[in-house]
Short mmCIF file of C-alpha atoms in Angstrom, two decimals:
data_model
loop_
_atom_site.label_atom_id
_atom_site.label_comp_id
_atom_site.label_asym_id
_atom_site.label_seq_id
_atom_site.Cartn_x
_atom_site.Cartn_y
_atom_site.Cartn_z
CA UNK A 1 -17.73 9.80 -23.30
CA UNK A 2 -16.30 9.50 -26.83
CA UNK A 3 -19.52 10.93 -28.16
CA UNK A 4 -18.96 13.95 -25.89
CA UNK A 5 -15.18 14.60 -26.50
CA UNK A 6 -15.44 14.61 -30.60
CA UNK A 7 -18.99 16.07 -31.19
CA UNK A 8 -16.93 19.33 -30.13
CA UNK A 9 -14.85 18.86 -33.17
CA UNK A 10 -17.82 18.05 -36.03
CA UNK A 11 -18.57 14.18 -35.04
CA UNK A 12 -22.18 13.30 -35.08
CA UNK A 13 -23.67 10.25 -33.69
CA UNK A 14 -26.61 8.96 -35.72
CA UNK A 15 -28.38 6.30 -33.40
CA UNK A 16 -30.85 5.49 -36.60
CA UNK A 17 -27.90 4.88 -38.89
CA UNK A 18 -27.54 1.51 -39.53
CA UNK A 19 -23.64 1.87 -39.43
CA UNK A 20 -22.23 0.39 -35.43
CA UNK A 21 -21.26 3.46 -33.76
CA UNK A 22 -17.49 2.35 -34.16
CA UNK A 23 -17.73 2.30 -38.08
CA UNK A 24 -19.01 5.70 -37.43
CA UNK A 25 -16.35 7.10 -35.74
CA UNK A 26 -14.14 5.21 -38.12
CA UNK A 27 -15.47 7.06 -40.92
CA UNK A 28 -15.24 10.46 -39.05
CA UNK A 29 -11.66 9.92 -38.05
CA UNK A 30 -11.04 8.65 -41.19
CA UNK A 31 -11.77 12.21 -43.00
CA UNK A 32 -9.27 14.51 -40.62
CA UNK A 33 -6.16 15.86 -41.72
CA UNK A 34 -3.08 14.37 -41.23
CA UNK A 35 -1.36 14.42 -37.21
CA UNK A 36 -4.24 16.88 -36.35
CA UNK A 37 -5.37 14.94 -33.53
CA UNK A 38 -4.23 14.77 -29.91
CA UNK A 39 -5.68 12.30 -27.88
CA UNK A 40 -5.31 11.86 -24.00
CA UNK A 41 -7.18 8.71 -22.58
CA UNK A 42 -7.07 8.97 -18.60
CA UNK A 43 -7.44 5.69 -16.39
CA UNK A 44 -8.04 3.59 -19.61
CA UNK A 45 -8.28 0.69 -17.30
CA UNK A 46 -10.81 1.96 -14.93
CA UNK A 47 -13.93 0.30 -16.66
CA UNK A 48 -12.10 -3.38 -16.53
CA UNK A 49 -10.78 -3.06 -12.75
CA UNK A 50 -14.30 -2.02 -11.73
CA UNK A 51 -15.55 -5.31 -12.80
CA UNK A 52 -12.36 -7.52 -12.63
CA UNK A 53 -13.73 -10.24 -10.11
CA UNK A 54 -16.61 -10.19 -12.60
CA UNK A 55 -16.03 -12.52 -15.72
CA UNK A 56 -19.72 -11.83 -17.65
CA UNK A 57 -19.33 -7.73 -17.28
CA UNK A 58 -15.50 -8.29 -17.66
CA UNK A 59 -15.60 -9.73 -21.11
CA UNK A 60 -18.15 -7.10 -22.75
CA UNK A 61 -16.12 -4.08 -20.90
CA UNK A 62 -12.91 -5.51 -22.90
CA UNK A 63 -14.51 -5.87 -26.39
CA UNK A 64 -16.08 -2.31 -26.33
CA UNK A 65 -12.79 -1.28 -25.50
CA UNK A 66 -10.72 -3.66 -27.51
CA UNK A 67 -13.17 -2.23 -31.23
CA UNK A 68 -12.67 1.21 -29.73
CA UNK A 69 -8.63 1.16 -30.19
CA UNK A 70 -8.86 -1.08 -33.06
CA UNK A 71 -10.12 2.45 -34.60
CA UNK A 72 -8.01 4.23 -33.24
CA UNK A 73 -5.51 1.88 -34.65
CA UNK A 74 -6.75 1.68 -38.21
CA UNK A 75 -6.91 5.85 -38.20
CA UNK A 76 -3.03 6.70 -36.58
CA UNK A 77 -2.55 8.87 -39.55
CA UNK A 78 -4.82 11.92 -38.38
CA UNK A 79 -3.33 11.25 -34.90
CA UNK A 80 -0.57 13.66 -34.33
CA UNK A 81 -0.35 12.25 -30.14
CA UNK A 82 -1.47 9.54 -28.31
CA UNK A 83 -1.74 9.38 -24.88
CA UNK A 84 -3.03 6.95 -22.39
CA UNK A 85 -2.53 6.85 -18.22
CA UNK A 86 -3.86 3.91 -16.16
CA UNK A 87 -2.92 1.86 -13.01
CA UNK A 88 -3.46 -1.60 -13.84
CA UNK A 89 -1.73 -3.34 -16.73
CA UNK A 90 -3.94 -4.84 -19.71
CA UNK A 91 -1.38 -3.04 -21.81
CA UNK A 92 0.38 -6.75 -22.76
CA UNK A 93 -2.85 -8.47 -23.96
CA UNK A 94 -4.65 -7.84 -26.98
CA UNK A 95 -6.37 -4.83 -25.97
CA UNK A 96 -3.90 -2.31 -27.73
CA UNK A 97 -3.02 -5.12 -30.50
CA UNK A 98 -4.22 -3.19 -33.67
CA UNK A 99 -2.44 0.23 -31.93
CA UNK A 100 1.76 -0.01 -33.50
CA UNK A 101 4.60 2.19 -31.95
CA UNK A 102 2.83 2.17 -28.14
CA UNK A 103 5.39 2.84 -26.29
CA UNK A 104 4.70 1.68 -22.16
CA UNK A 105 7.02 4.17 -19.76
CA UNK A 106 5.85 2.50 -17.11
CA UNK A 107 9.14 2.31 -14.61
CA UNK A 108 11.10 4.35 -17.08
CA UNK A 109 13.46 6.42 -15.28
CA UNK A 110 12.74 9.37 -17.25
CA UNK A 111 9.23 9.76 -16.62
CA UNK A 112 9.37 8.06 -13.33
CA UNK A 113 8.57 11.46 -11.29
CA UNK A 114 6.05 12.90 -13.51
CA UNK A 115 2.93 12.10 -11.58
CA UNK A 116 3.68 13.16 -8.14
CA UNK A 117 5.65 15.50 -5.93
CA UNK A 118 9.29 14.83 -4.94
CA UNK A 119 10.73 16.76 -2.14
CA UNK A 120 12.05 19.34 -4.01
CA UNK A 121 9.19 20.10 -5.71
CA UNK A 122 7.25 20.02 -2.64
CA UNK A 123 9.99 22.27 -0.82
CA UNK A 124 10.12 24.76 -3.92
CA UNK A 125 6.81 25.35 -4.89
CA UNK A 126 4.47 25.02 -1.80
CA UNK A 127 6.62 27.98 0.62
CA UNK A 128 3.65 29.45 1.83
CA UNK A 129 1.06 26.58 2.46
CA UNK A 130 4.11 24.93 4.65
CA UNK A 131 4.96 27.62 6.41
CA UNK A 132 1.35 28.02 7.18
CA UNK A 133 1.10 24.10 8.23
CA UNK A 134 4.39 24.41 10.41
CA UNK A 135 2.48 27.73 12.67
CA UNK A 136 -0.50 25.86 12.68
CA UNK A 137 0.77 22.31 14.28
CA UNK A 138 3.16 24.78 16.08
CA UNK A 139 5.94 22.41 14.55
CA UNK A 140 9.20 23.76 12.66
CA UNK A 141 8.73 23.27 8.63
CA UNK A 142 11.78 21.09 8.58
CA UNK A 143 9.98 18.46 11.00
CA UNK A 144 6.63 19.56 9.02
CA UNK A 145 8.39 18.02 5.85
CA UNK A 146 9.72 15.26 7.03
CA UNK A 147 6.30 14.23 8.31
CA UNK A 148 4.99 14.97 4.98
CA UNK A 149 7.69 12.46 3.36
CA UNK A 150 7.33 9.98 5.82
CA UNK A 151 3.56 9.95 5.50
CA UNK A 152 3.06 10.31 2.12
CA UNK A 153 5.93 9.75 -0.14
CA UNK A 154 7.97 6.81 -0.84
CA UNK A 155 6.26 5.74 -4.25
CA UNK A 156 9.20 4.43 -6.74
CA UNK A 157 8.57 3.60 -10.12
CA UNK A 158 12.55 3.14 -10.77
CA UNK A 159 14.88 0.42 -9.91
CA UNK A 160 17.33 2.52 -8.29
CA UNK A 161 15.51 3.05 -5.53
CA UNK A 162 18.21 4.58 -3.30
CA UNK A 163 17.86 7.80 -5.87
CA UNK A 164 15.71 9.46 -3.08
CA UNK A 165 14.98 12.15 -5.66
CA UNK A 166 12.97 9.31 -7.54
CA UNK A 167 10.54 9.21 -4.68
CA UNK A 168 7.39 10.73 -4.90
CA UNK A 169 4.12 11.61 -3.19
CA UNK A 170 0.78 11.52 -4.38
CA UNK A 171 -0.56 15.11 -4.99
CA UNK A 172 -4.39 14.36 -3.61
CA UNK A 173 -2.52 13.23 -0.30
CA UNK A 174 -0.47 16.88 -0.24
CA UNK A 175 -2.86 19.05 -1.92
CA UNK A 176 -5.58 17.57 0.66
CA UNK A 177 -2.91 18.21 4.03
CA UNK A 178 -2.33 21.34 2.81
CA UNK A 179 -5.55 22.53 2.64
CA UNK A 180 -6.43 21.57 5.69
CA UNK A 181 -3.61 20.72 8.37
CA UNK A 182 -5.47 21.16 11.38
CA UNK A 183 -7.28 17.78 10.80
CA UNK A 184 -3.79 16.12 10.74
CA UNK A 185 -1.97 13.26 8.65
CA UNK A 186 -5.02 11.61 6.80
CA UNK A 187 -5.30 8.85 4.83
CA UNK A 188 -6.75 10.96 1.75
CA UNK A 189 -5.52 8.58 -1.17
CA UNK A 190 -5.95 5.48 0.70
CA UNK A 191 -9.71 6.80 1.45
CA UNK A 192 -10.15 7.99 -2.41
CA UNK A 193 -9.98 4.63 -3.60
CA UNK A 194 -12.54 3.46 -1.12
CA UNK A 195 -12.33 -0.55 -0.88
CA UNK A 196 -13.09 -2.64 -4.09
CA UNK A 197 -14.25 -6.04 -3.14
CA UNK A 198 -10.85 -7.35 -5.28
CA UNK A 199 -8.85 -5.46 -3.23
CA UNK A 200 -10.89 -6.99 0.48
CA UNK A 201 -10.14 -10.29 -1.08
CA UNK A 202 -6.19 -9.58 -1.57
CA UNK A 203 -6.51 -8.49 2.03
CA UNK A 204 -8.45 -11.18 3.45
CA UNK A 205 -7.73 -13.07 6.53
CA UNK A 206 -5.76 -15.39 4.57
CA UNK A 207 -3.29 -13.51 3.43
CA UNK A 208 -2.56 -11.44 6.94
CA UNK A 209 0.45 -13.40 7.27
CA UNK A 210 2.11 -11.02 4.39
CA UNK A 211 1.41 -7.51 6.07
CA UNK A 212 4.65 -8.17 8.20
CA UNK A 213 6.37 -9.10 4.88
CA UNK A 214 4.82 -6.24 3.34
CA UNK A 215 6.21 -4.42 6.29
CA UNK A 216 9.83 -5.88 5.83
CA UNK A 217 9.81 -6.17 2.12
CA UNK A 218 9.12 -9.14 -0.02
CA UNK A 219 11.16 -10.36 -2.95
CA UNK A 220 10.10 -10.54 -6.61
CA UNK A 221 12.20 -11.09 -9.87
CA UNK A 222 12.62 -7.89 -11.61
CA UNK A 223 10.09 -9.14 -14.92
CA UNK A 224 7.55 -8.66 -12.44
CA UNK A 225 6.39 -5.35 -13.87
CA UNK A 226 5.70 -6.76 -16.94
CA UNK A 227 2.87 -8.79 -15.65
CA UNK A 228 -0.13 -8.19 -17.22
CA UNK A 229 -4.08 -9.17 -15.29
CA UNK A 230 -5.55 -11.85 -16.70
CA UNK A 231 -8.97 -12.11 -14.74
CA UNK A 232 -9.05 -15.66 -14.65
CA UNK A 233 -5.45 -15.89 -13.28
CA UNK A 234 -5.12 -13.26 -10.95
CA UNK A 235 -1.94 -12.11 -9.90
CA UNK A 236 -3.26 -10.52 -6.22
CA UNK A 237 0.54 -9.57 -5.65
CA UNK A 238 1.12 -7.77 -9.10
CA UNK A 239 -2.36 -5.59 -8.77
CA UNK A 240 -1.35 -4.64 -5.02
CA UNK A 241 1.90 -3.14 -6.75
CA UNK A 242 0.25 -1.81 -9.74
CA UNK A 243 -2.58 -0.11 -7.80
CA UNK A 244 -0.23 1.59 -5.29
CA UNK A 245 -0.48 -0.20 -1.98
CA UNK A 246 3.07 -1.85 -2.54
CA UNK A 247 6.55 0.23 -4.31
CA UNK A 248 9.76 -0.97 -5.18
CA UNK A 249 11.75 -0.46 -1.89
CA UNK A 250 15.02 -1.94 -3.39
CA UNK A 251 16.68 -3.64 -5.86
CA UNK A 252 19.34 -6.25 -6.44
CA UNK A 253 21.14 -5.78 -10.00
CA UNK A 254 23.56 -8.86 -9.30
CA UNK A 255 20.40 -11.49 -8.54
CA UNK A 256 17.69 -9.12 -10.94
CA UNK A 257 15.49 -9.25 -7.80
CA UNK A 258 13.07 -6.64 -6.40
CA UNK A 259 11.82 -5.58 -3.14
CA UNK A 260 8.58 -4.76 -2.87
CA UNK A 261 6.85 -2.92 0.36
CA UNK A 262 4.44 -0.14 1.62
CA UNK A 263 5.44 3.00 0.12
CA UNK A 264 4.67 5.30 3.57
CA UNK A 265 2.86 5.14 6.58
CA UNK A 266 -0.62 6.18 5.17
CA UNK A 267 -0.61 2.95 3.36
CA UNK A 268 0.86 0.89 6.40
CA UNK A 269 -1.61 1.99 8.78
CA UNK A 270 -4.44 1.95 6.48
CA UNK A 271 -3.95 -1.25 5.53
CA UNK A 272 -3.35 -2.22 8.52
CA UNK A 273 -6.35 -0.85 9.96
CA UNK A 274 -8.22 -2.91 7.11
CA UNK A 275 -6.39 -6.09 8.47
CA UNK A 276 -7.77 -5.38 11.95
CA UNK A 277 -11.00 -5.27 11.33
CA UNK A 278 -11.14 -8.66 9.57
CA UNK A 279 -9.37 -10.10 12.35
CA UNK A 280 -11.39 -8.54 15.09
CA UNK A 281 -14.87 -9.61 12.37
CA UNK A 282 -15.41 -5.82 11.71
CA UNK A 283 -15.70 -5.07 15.74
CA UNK A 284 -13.23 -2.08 16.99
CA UNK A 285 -10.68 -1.98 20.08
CA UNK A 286 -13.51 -0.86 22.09
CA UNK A 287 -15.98 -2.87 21.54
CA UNK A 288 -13.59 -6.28 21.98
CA UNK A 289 -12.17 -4.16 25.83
CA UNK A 290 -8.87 -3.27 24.16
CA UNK A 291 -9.21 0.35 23.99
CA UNK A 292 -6.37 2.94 25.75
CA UNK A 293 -3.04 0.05 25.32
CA UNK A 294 -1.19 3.79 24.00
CA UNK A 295 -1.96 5.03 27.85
CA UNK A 296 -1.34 2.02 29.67
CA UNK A 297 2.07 1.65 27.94
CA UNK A 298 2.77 5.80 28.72
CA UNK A 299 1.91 4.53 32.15
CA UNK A 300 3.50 1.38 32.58
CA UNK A 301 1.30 -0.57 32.76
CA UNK A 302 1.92 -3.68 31.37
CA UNK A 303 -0.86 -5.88 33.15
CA UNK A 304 -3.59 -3.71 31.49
CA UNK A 305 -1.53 -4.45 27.97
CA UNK A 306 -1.80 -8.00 28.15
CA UNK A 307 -5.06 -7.83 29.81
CA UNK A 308 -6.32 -6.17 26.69
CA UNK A 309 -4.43 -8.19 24.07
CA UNK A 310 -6.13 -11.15 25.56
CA UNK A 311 -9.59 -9.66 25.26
CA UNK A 312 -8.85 -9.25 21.41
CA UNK A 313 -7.14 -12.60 21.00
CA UNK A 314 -10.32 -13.68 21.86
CA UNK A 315 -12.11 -12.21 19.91
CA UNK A 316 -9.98 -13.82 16.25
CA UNK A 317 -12.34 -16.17 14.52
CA UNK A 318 -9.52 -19.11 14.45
CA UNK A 319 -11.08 -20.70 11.71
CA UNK A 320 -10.21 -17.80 9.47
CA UNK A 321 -7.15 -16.74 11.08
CA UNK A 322 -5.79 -19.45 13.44
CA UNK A 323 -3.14 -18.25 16.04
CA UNK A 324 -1.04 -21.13 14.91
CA UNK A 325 2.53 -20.04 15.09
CA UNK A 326 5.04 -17.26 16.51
CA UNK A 327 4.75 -15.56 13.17
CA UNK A 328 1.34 -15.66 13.27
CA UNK A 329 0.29 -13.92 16.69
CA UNK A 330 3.49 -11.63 15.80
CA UNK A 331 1.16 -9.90 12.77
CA UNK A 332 -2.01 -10.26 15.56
CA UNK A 333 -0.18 -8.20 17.71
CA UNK A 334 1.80 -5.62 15.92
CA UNK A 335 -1.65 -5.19 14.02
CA UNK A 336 -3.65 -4.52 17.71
CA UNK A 337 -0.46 -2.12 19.11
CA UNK A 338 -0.86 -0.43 15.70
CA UNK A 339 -4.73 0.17 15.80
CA UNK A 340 -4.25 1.27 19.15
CA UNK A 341 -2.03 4.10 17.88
CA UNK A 342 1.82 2.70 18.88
CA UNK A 343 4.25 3.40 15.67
CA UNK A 344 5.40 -0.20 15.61
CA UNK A 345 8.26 -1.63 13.43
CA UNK A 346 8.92 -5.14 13.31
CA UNK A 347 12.33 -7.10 13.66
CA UNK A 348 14.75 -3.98 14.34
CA UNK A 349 17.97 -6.48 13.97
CA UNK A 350 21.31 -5.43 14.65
CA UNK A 351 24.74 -7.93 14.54
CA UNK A 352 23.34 -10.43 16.77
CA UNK A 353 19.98 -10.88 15.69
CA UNK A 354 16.31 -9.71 15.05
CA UNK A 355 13.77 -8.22 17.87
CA UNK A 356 10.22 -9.23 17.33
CA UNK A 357 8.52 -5.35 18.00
CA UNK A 358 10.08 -2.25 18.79
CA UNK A 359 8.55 1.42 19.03
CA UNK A 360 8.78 4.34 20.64
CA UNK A 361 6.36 6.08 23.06
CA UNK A 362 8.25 9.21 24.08
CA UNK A 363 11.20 9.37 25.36
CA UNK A 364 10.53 5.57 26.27
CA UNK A 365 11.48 2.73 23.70
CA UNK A 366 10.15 -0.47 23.79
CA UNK A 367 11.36 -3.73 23.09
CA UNK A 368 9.18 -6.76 22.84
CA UNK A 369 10.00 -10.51 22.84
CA UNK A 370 7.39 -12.94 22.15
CA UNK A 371 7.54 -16.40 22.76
CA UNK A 372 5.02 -19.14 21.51
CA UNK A 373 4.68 -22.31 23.11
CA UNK A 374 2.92 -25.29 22.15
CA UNK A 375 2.78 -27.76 24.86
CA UNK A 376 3.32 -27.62 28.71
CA UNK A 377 6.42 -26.18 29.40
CA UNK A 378 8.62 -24.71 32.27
CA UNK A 379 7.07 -21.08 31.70
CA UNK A 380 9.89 -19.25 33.91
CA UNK A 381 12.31 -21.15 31.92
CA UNK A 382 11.03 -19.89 28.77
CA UNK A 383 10.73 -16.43 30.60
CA UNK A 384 14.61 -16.35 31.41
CA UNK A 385 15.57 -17.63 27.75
CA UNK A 386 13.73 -14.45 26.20
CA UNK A 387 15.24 -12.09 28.50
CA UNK A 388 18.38 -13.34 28.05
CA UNK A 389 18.27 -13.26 24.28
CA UNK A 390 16.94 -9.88 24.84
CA UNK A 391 19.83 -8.53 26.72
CA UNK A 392 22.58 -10.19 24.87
CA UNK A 393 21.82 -9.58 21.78
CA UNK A 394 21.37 -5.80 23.02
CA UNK A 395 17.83 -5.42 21.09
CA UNK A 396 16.98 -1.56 20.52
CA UNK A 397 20.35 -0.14 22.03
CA UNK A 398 20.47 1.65 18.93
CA UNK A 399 18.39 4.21 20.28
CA UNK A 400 21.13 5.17 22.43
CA UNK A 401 19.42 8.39 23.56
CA UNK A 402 16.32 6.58 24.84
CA UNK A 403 15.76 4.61 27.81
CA UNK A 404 14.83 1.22 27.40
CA UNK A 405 12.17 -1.15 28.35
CA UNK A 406 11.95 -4.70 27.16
CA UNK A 407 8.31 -6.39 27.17
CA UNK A 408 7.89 -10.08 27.24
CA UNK A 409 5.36 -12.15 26.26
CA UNK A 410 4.40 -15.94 26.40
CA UNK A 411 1.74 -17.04 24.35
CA UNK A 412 0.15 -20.28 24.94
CA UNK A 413 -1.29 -22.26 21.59
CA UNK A 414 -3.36 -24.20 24.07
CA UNK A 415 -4.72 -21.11 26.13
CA UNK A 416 -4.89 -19.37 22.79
CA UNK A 417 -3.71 -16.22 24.76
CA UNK A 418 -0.72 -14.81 26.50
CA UNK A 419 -0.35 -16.12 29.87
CA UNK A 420 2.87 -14.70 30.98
CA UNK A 421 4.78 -11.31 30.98
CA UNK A 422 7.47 -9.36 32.45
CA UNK A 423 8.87 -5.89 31.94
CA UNK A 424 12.75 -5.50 32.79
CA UNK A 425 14.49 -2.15 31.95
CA UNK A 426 18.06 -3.08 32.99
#
């Protein structure tokens, strides 16, 4: 690559010169003018992430690189610019040591919306392609755009997160929609990356416990961003946020603390599509018999719901993911209403407490209560108690406009499966 970039500018490689093909570009560099360089290094950190769960390849990919910006170091006079983009952050180790004045704007305000689209910028400069999206989904643009935003945007590289101009989209995600509504809201980042092995191991079965704190936001001191990857001491949390599949969703100036979060639905349901299939062992709705829970809800039937939520209960290898606690078979089953195409949010909480699930299936919202018990118990007495709770502490009668219907379930740790319901709309 380096060979190809400065041969058009008079650098030769000789591969019979007994001179290290650094000391040769040393030597070229070293014979420029003054500032007449600019150079731009894109996704300097690709070549190390590629290979970060691999020490051996790790450590020769990082001392190419580490002699290649030593030169670059030792020759800043021709340099005029220097430029380098990347994801993950080697930028605190000794990589960059022999490079002075390198300035990170990482989560500088200034720069913050520089590679992405806001929603002005999508609004102002793509008139035609929307309008053309809105008559082809037969949608208005307004709705078309909010969509958009809701799908795709949400990134924050700033602390003041509720500066909604801050908030960007990825312009492969747009671009890709744009080109091509008719196929629908994709996930064309999310699918661009494809699925390192690093990443499958920061969403293993282990850690499916965090995509409903992922969902609600989890809470990291504000240095955070400064951490650097150190292969040997992986940070799984910091290269989740670096890499784009978590954003700052809010910030607390008094404590210094962060919340972190999916940016946008394309990363919540892919993700969570990538959770499913390790908990189902890479088998689909259909195959475990819990495909169609988005009809049986439209019609009611909440028999065929459980039915179905049983069949893929059964089919979680509890070794890997044991259906231990509430919290536990809450993720299982926001993660199986979610595959099977239901918009789910967890915990919608008002004044007198927290819902479990809630989501809305037309002009129908749904409220769901789960309950896990451990032992024998009086199951119509645990029945009562959660429809109680659910009616006095008026779960999702925010959605005034909506009628309501309240689900609940009873999970038995012994049964490993739910093994009673009722639905109750008043």
């Amino acid at each position: 690559i380096v060979v190809s970039a400065f041969s058009h500018h008079g650098f030769q490689f000789v591969r019979e010169s007994p001179q290290p093909f650094p000391i040769q570009v040393s030597n070229w560099l070293s014979r420029q003018e003054r500032s007449s360089i600019v150079l731009l290094v894109d996704e300097y950190d690709a070549p190390l992430t590629e290979y970060i769960d691999d020490s051996a390849s790790f450590s020769l990919i990082w001392k190419q690189l580490s002699n290649f910006y030593t030169v670059i170091g030792s020759n800043e006079k021709c340099f005029r610019f220097l430029f380098i983009t990347g994801i993950a952050n080697f930028c605190q180790t000794s990589l960059f040591r022999n490079i002075r004045n390198l300035r990170d704007l990482s989560c500088t305000p200034s720069y913050a919306h520089f590679l992405g689209f806001t929603s002005e910028e999508l609004k102002a400069n793509f008139t035609d392609y929307l309008s053309e999206a809105s008559t082809t989904l037969n949608i208005r643009e307004q709705e078309l755009i909010d969509k958009l935003i809701g799908y795709y945007s949400g990134y924050s590289f700033v602390l003041n997160y509720k500066n909604y101009k801050s908030h960007i989209s990825p312009p492969w995600s747009i671009l890709s929609f744009l080109s091509d509504p008719l196929s629908g809201f994709l996930p064309y980042w999310f699918n661009s990356g494809g699925e390192p092995e690093i990443l499958q191991q920061c969403f293993s079965t282990d850690a499916q416990t965090n995509f409903i704190q992922f969902v609600q936001g989890i809470s990291v001191p504000v240095n955070f961003f400064h951490t650097t990857l150190i292969p040997e001491h992986l940070d799984k949390l910091a290269l989740l946020a670096q890499t784009g599949y978590l954003t700052i969703k809010a910030f607390d100036p008094m404590e210094r603390i962060v919340t972190l979060g999916f940016p946008n639905d394309e990363v919540k349901k892919s993700v969570g599509s990538l959770y499913l299939s390790q908990l189902l062992n890479r088998k689909t709705l259909t195959e475990v018999g819990a495909c169609g829970i988005l009809k049986d809800f439209k019609e009611n039937d909440s028999t065929s719901v459980v039915m179905k939520l049983n069949n893929a209960f059964r089919t979680i290898d509890h070794e890997g993911f044991s259906l231990i606690s509430g919290s536990r078979v809450r993720t299982a089953t926001m993660l199986i209403l979610q595959g099977a195409g239901l918009d789910v949010s967890t915990e919608g909480h008002n004044v007198k407490g927290r819902s479990d699930l809630e989501y809305t299936i037309g002009s129908v919202h749904w409220v769901v209560e789960l309950k896990y018990v451990k032992e024998k118990q009086d199951l119509e007495k645990v029945l009562n108690v959660a429809k109680n709770q659910i009616f006095n502490r008026h779960y999702g009668e925010q959605t005034a406009t909506l009628s309501i219907r309240r689900l609940v379930l009873i999970f038995s740790a012994s049964e490993r499966e739910i093994v009673r319901h009722t639905v109750c709309t008043a």
